Every structure is written in C-alpha cells, then in structure tokens.
mmCIF file of C-alpha atoms in Angstrom:
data_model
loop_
_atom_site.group_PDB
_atom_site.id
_atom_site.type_symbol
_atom_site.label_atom_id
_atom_site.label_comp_id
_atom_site.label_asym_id
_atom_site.label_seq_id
_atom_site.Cartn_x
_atom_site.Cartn_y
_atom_site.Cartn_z
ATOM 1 C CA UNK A 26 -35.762 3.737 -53.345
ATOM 2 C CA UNK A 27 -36.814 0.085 -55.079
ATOM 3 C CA UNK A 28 -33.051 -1.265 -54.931
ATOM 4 C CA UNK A 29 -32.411 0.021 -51.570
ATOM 5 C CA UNK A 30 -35.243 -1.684 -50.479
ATOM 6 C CA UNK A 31 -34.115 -4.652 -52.647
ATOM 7 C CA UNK A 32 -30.469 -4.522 -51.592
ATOM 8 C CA UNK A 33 -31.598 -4.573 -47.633
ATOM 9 C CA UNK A 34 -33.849 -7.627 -48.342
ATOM 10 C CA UNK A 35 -30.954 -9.449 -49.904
ATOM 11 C CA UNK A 36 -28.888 -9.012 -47.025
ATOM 12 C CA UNK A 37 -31.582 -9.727 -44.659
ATOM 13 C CA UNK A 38 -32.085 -13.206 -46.752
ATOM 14 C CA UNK A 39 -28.656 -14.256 -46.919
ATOM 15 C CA UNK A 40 -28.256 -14.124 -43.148
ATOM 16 C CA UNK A 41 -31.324 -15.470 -42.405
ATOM 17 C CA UNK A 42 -30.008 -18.928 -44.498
ATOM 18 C CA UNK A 43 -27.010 -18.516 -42.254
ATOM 19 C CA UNK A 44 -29.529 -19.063 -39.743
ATOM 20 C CA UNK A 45 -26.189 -18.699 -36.621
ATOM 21 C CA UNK A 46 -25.743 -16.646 -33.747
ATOM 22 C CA UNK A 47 -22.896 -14.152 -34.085
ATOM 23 C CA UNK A 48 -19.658 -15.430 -32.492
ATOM 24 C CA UNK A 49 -18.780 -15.220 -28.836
ATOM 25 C CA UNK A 50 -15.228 -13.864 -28.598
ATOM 26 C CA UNK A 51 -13.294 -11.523 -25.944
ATOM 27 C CA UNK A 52 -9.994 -11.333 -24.235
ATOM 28 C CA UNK A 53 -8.886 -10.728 -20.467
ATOM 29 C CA UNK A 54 -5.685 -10.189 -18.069
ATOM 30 C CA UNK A 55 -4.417 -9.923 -14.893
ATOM 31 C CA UNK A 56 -0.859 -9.071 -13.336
ATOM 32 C CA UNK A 57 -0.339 -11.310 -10.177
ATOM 33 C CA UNK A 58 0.636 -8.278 -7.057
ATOM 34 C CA UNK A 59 4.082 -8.892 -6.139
ATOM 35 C CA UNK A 60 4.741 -11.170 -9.069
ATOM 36 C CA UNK A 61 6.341 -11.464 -13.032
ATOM 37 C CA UNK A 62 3.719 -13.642 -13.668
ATOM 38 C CA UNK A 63 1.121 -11.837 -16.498
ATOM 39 C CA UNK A 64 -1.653 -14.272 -17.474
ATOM 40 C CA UNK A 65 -3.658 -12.925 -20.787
ATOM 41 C CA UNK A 66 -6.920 -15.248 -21.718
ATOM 42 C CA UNK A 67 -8.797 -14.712 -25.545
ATOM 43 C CA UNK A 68 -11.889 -16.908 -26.104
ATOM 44 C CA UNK A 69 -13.879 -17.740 -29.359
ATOM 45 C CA UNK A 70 -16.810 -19.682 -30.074
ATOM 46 C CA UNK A 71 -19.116 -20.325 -32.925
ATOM 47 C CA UNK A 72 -22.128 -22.226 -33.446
ATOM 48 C CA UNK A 73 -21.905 -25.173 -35.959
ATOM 49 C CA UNK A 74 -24.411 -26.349 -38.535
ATOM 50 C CA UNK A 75 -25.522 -29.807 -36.467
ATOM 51 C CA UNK A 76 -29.413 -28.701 -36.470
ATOM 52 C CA UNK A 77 -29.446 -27.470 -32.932
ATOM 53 C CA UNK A 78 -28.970 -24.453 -31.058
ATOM 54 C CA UNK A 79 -25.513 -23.503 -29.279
ATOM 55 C CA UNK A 80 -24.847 -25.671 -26.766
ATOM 56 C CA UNK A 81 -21.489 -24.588 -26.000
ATOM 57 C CA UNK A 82 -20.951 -22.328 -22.706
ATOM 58 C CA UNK A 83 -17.401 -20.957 -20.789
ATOM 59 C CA UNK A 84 -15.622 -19.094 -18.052
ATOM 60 C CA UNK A 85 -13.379 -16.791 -18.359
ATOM 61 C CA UNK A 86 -12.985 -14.792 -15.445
ATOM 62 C CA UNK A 87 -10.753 -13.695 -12.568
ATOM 63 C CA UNK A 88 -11.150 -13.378 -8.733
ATOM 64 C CA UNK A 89 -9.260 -12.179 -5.664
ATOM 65 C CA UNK A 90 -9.711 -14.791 -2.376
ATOM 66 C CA UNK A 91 -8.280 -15.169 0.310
ATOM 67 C CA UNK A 92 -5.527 -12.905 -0.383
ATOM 68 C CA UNK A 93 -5.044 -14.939 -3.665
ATOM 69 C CA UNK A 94 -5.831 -14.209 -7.193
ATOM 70 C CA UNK A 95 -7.682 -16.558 -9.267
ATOM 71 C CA UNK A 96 -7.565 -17.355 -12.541
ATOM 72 C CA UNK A 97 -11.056 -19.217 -13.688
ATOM 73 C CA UNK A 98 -11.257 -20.959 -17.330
ATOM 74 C CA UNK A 99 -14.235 -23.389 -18.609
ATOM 75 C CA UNK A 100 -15.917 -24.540 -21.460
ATOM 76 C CA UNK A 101 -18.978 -26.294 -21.221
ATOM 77 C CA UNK A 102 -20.093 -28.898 -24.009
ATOM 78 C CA UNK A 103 -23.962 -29.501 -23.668
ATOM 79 C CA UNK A 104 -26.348 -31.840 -25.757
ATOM 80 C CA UNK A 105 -29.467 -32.349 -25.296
ATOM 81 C CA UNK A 106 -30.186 -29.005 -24.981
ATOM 82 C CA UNK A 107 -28.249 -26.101 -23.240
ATOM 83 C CA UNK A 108 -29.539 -26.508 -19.599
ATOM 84 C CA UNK A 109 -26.977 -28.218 -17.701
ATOM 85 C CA UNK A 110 -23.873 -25.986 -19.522
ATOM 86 C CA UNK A 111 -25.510 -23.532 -18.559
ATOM 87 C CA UNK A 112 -26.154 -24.393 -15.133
ATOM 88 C CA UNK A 113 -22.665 -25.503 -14.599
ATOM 89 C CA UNK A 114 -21.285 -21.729 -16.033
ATOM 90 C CA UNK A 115 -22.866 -20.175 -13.196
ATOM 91 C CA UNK A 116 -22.420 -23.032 -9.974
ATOM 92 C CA UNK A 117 -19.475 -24.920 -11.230
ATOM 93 C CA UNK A 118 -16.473 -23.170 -9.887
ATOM 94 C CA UNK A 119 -18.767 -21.543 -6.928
ATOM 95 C CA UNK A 120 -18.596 -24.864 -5.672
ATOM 96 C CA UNK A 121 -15.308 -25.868 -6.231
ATOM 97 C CA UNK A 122 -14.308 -22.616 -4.184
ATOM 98 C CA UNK A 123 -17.088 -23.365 -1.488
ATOM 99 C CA UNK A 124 -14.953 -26.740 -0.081
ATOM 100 C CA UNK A 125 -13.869 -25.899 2.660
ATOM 101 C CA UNK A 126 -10.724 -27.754 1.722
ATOM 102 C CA UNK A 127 -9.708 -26.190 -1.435
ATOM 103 C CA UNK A 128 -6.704 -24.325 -0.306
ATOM 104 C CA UNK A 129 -4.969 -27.275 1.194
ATOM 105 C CA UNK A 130 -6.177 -29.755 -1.086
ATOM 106 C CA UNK A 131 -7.825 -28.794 -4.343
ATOM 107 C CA UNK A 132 -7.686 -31.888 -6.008
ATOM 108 C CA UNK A 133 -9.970 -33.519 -3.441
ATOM 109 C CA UNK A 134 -12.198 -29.783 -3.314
ATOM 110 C CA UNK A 135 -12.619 -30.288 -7.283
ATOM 111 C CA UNK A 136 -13.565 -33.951 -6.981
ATOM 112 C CA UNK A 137 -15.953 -33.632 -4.436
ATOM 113 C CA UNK A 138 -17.447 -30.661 -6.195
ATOM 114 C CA UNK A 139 -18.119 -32.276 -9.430
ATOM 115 C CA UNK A 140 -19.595 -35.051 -7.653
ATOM 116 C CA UNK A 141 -21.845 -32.830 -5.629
ATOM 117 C CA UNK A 142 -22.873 -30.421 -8.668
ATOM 118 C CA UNK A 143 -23.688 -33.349 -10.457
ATOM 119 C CA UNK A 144 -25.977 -34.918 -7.749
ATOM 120 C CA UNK A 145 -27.643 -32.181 -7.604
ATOM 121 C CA UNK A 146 -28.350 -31.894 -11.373
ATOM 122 C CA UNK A 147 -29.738 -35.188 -11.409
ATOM 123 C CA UNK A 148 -32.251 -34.899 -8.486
ATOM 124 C CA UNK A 149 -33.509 -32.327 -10.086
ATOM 125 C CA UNK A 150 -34.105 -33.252 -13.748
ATOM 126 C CA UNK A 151 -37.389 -31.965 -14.547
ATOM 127 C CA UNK A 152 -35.761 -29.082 -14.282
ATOM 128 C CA UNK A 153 -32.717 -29.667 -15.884
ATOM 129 C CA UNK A 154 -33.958 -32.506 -18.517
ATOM 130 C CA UNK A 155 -32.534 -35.535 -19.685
ATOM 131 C CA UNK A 156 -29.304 -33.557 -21.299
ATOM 132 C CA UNK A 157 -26.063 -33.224 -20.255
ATOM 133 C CA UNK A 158 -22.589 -31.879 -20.709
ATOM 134 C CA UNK A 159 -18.513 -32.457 -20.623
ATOM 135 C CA UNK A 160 -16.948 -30.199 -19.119
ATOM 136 C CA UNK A 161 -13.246 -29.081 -18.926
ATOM 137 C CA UNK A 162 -11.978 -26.132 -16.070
ATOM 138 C CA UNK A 163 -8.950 -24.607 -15.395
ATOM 139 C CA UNK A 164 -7.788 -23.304 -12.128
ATOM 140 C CA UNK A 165 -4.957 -20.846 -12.218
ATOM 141 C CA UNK A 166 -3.930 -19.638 -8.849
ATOM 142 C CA UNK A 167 -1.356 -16.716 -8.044
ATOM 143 C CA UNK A 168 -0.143 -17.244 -11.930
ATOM 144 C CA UNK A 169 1.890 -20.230 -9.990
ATOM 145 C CA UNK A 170 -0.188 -23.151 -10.124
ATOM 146 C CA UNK A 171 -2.562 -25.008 -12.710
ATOM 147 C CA UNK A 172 -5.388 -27.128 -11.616
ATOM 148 C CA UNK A 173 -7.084 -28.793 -14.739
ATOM 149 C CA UNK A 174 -10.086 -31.199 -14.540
ATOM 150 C CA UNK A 175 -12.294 -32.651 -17.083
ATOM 151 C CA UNK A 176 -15.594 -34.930 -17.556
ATOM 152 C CA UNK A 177 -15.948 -36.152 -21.507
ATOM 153 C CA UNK A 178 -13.827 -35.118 -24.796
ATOM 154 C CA UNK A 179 -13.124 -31.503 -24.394
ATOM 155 C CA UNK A 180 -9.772 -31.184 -23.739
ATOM 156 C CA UNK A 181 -6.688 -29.189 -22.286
ATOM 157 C CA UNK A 182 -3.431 -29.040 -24.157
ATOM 158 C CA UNK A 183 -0.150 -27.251 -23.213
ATOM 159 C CA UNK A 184 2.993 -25.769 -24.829
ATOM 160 C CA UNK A 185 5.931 -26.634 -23.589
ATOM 161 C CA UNK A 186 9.000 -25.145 -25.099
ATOM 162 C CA UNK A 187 7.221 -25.331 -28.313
ATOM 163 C CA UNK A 188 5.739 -28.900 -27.901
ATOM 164 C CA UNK A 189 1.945 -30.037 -27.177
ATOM 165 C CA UNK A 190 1.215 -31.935 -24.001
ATOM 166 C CA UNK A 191 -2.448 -32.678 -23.769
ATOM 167 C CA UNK A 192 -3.218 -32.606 -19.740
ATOM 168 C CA UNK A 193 -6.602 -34.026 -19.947
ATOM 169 C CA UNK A 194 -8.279 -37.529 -20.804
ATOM 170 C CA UNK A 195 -10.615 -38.015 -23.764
ATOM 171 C CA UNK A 196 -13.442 -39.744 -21.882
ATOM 172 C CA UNK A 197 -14.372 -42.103 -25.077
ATOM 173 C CA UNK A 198 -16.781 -45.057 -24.706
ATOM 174 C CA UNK A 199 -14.649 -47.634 -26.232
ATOM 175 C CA UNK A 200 -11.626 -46.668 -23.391
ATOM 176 C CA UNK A 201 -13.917 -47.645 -20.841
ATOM 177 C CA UNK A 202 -16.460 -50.271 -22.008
ATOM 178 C CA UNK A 203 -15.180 -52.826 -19.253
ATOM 179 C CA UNK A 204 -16.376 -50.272 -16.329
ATOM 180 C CA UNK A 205 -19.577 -49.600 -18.972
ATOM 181 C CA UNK A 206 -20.179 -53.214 -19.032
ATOM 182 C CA UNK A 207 -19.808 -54.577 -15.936
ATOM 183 C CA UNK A 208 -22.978 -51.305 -14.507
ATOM 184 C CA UNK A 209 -24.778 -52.986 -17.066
ATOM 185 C CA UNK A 210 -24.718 -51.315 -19.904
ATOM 186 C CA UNK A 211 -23.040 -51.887 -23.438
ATOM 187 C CA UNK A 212 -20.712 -49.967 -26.061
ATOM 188 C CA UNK A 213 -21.946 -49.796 -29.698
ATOM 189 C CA UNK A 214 -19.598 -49.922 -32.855
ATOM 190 C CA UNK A 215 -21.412 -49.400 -35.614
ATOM 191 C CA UNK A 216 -19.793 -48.780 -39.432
ATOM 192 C CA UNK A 217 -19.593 -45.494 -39.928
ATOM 193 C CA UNK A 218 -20.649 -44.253 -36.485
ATOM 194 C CA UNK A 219 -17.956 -43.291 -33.105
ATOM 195 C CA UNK A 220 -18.563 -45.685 -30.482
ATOM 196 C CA UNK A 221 -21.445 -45.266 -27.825
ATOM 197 C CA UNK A 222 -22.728 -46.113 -24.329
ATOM 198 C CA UNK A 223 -25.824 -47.888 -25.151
ATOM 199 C CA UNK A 224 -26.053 -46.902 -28.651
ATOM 200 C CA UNK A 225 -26.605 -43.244 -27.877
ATOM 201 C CA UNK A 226 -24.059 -40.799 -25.865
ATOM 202 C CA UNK A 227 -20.503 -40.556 -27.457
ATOM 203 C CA UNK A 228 -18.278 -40.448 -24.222
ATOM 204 C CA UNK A 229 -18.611 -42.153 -21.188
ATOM 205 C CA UNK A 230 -18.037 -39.472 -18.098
ATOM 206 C CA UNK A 231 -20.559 -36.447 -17.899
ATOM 207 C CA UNK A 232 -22.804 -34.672 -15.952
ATOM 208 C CA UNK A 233 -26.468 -35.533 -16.169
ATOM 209 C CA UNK A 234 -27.636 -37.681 -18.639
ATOM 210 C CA UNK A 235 -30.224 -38.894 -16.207
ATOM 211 C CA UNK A 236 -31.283 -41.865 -18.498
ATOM 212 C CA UNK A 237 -27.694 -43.373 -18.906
ATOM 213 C CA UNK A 238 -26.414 -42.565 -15.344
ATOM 214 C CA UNK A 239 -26.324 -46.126 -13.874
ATOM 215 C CA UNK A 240 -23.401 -46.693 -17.005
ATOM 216 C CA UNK A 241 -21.525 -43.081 -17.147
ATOM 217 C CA UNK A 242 -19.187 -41.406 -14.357
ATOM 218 C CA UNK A 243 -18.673 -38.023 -13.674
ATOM 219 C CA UNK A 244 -15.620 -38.590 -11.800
ATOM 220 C CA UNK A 245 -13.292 -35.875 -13.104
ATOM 221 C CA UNK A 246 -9.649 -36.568 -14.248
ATOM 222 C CA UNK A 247 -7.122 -34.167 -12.289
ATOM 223 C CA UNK A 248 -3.709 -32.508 -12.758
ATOM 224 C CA UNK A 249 -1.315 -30.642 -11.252
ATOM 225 C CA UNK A 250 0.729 -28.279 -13.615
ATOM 226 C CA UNK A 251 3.496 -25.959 -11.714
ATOM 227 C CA UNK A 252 3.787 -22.841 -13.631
ATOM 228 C CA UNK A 253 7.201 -22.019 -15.045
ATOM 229 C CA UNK A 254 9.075 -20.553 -17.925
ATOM 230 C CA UNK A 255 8.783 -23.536 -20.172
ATOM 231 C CA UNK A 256 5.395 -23.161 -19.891
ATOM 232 C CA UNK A 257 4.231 -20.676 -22.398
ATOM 233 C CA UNK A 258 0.243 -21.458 -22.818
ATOM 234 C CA UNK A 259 -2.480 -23.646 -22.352
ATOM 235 C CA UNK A 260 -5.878 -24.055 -25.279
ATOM 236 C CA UNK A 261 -8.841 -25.043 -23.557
ATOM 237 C CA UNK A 262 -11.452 -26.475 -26.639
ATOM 238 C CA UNK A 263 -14.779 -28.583 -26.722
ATOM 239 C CA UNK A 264 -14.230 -31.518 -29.662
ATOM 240 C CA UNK A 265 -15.960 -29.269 -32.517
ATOM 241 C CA UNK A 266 -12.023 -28.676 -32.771
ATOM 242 C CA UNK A 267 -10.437 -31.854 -31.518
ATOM 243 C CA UNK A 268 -12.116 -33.966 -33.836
ATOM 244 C CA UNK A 269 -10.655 -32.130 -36.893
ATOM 245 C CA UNK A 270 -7.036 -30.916 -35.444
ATOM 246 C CA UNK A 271 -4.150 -32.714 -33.698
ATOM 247 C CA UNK A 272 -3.027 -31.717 -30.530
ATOM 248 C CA UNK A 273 0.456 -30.300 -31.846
ATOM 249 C CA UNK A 274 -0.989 -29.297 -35.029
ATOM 250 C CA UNK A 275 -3.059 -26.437 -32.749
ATOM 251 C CA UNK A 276 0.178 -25.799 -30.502
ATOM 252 C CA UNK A 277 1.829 -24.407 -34.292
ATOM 253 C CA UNK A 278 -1.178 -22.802 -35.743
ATOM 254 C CA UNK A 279 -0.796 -20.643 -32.595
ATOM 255 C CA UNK A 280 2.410 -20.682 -31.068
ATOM 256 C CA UNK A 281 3.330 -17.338 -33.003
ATOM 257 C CA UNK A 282 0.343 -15.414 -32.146
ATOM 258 C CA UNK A 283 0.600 -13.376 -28.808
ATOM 259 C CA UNK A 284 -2.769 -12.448 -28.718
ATOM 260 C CA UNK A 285 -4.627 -14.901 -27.115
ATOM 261 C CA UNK A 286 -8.465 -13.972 -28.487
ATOM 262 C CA UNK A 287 -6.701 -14.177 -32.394
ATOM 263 C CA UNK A 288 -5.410 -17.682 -31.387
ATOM 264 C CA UNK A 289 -8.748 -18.880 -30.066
ATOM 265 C CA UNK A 290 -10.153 -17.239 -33.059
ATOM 266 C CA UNK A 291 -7.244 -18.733 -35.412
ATOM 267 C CA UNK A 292 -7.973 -21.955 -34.091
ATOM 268 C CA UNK A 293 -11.756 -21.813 -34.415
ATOM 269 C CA UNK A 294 -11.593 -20.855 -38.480
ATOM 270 C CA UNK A 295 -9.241 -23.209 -38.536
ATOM 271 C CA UNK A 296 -11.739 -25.893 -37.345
ATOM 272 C CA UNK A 297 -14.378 -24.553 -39.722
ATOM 273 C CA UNK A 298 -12.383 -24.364 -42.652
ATOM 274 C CA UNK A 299 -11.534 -28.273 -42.065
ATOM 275 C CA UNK A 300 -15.276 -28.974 -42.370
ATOM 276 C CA UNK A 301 -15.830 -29.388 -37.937
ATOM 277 C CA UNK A 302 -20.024 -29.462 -37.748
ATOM 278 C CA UNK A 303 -20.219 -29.330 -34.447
ATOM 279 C CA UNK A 304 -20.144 -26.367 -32.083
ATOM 280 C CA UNK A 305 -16.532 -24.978 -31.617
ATOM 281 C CA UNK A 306 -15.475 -23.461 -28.683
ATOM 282 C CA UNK A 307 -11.835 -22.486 -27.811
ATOM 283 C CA UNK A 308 -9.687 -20.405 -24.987
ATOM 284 C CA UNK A 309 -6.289 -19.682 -24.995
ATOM 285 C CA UNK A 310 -4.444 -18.389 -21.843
ATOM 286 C CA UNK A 311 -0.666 -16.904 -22.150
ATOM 287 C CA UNK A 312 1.454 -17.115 -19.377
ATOM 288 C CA UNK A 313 4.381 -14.798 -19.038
#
C-alpha cells in the first residue's frame, strides 16, 4: 500500500509545481446551405509561466441571422486581470450584431461597437478594474466574406496560395508615439525593455485601461477579405505566439495540417518550445 500511496503523492507534487490550468482546445464546422463553402475552426490555448493567472479568452462559435450564417472567431488578450476579456467574450460580438447597420455596413457596425463596448467598460470600472485587453475578431459571413478587426498586438494572418498575409495592425507604442504625445502622454524606451505608453502598457489601442485612457485608442483597425479559392485559412493568435514566430514561419508549420485544432495546437507547442512566457492562445479556421 506505502508506494501506492507514495507513487500518488509524487504525481500529485509534480503537478502541483506545474502549478497551470489544463489547456483549452476544441474544434468546430459548419457547411454554408446552398453553398461549397465548408469552414472548419480548431482552437488551443495554454497558460504561460508570467506569475499570473490566464488571461487569455476566445470565440469560437457559429450563428444563423437573418437568413445568414455566421461564422464568429475571437481571442481576447487581458492584463491586469481577466475581467474585461472576459466581459468582451460574452458582449463583444452581441453588439457588433445589435447595429442596426451591420448588414449594409459592417465596417461602420464594428467601429461603432467597439467604441460603445468600450465606453461602457470604462464607466463602469469598479466593476471592471483598472485592466484591460486587445482584442482581435473575425467575422465570417455565408463562408463568402471576412470581416477582421483588432485593438493591440494580437493578430490575424492569412494563407494565400501558400503565402502569409498578416490582415491586422500590431498596435505598438513606438508606431504611434506622435498621437501618444500630442494627448499628453509619453513612450518609454528603456534597454532591455519593449517600448511603453507612459512607462507601463506595451501597445497603444485597447479597451479599458482606465488610468491610461486620455493616451490609448480603442479605435479598431478593419478589413475586408472576399473569400475565394486562394484563400485557404486564416490563424487568429494573442502575441504569446507572435513574439516568438514570424508570420510565414506559422503559415508552414501549418499549411500541411488539415485539422484545424492540431494546427492551433502545432502552433501553440511550437510557441512553448521557443521559450514564449506569456499566455498563448491560437485559432485556426479552414476554408474550403
């Protein structure tokens, strides 16, 4: 009975060092009615070893509206604390759908969302606290159309007969100090550090951040990708992966999987085994 016993406290030791939560992973699809069109999604996330809890969230979900189908795709990079992901994995695309002007013009339905879900987060930051998150989201509709927005560094890349096109902008404090400088605020450089809006938050777009909001924007960046065959898929990853993998260097690590939840998963070891601290979150969604 002793090395039983001794054998099950072992094992309960060694993952109590590990001291993570389990991954997040899972996989998804939906045939468009009256369409070729098959969209598969896989997801994959994993805590990193930064000293904090997971502060990573997504979406990755589909819906029928107004005789349309929906493909919905998120991920949600918090710090600070977990609040305002969070909040933004259950409201964020509700009210991006809610504009009453999303089917004739979603660009200006996703701006004016962001803006108004952000608002809303920062009158109410007792609740919330003084965290905050990127964000990037994904809108497919009818398998036809691709509406991508982002806030921050996590970021959107497509294939394209074989080559990565990243769709999204990296947010970074030093590509916007001018608009930092001239609300007031200032862009630090230290050795050794990434730049950052007043010495503490390491992009310049996100929502919350009640403390630095006079200096950031949450003013999403938008695009417009028509479906077609050249497109083949899209990754969808918060910077625990950016920061240690090149856009086309992901696009080949992949490119040869068809299962989209062993890509994200692919890509997410990947990121681990090149040393990434942070919280890793990936989705991959295959078109055709």
């Amino acid at each position: 009975m002793l090395p039983t016993c001794l054998n099950w406290l072992l094992k309960f030791m060694k993952a109590a060092c590990l001291d993570f939560s389990p991954p997040d992973t899972g996989k998804g699809k939906s045939k468009v009615s009256g369409s070729n069109c098959k969209l598969a999604h896989g997801f994959h996330l994993v805590e990193g070893q930064s000293g904090h809890s997971m502060e990573d969230y997504h979406v990755a979900e589909y819906r029928k509206r107004g005789g349309h189908v929906l493909g919905l795709f998120a991920i949600f990079d918090g710090h600070l604390g977990d609040r305002v992901p969070s909040y933004l994995k259950d409201n964020l695309f509700n009210n991006i759908l809610e504009q009453p002007n999303f089917w004739d013009y979603p660009e200006l339905a996703i701006k004016n969302a962001y803006r108004s879900t952000d608002d809303l987060i920062l009158e109410n930051t007792r609740q919330f606290g003084p965290g905050g998150s990127t964000a990037v989201t994904a809108i497919v509709i009818d398998g036809k159309d691709l509406w991508i927005a982002n806030v921050g560094d996590s970021r959107a890349v497509v294939c394209e007969r074989g080559a990565a096109n990243q769709i999204t902008v990296d947010h970074e404090p030093h590509s916007e100090r001018r608009r930092i400088e001239k609300k007031g605020g200032f862009v630090t450089t230290l050795p050794g550090d990434v730049p950052r809006v007043n010495g503490q938050l390491a992009v310049a777009r996100a929502f919350g951040d009640q403390n630095l909001k006079a200096h950031l924007s949450s003013e999403p960046d938008i695009r417009h990708v028509p479906i077609d065959s050249t497109i083949e898929f899209v990754i969808l990853a918060s910077d625990g992966l950016w920061k240690v993998m090149k856009n086309q260097e992901a696009v080949d690590l992949v490119k040869s999987i068809k299962d989209p939840q062993a890509a994200a998963k692919r890509l997410t070891m990947e990121a681990l085994a090149r040393k990434s601290k942070d919280d890793i979150s990936c989705i991959v969604i295959r078109f055709g």
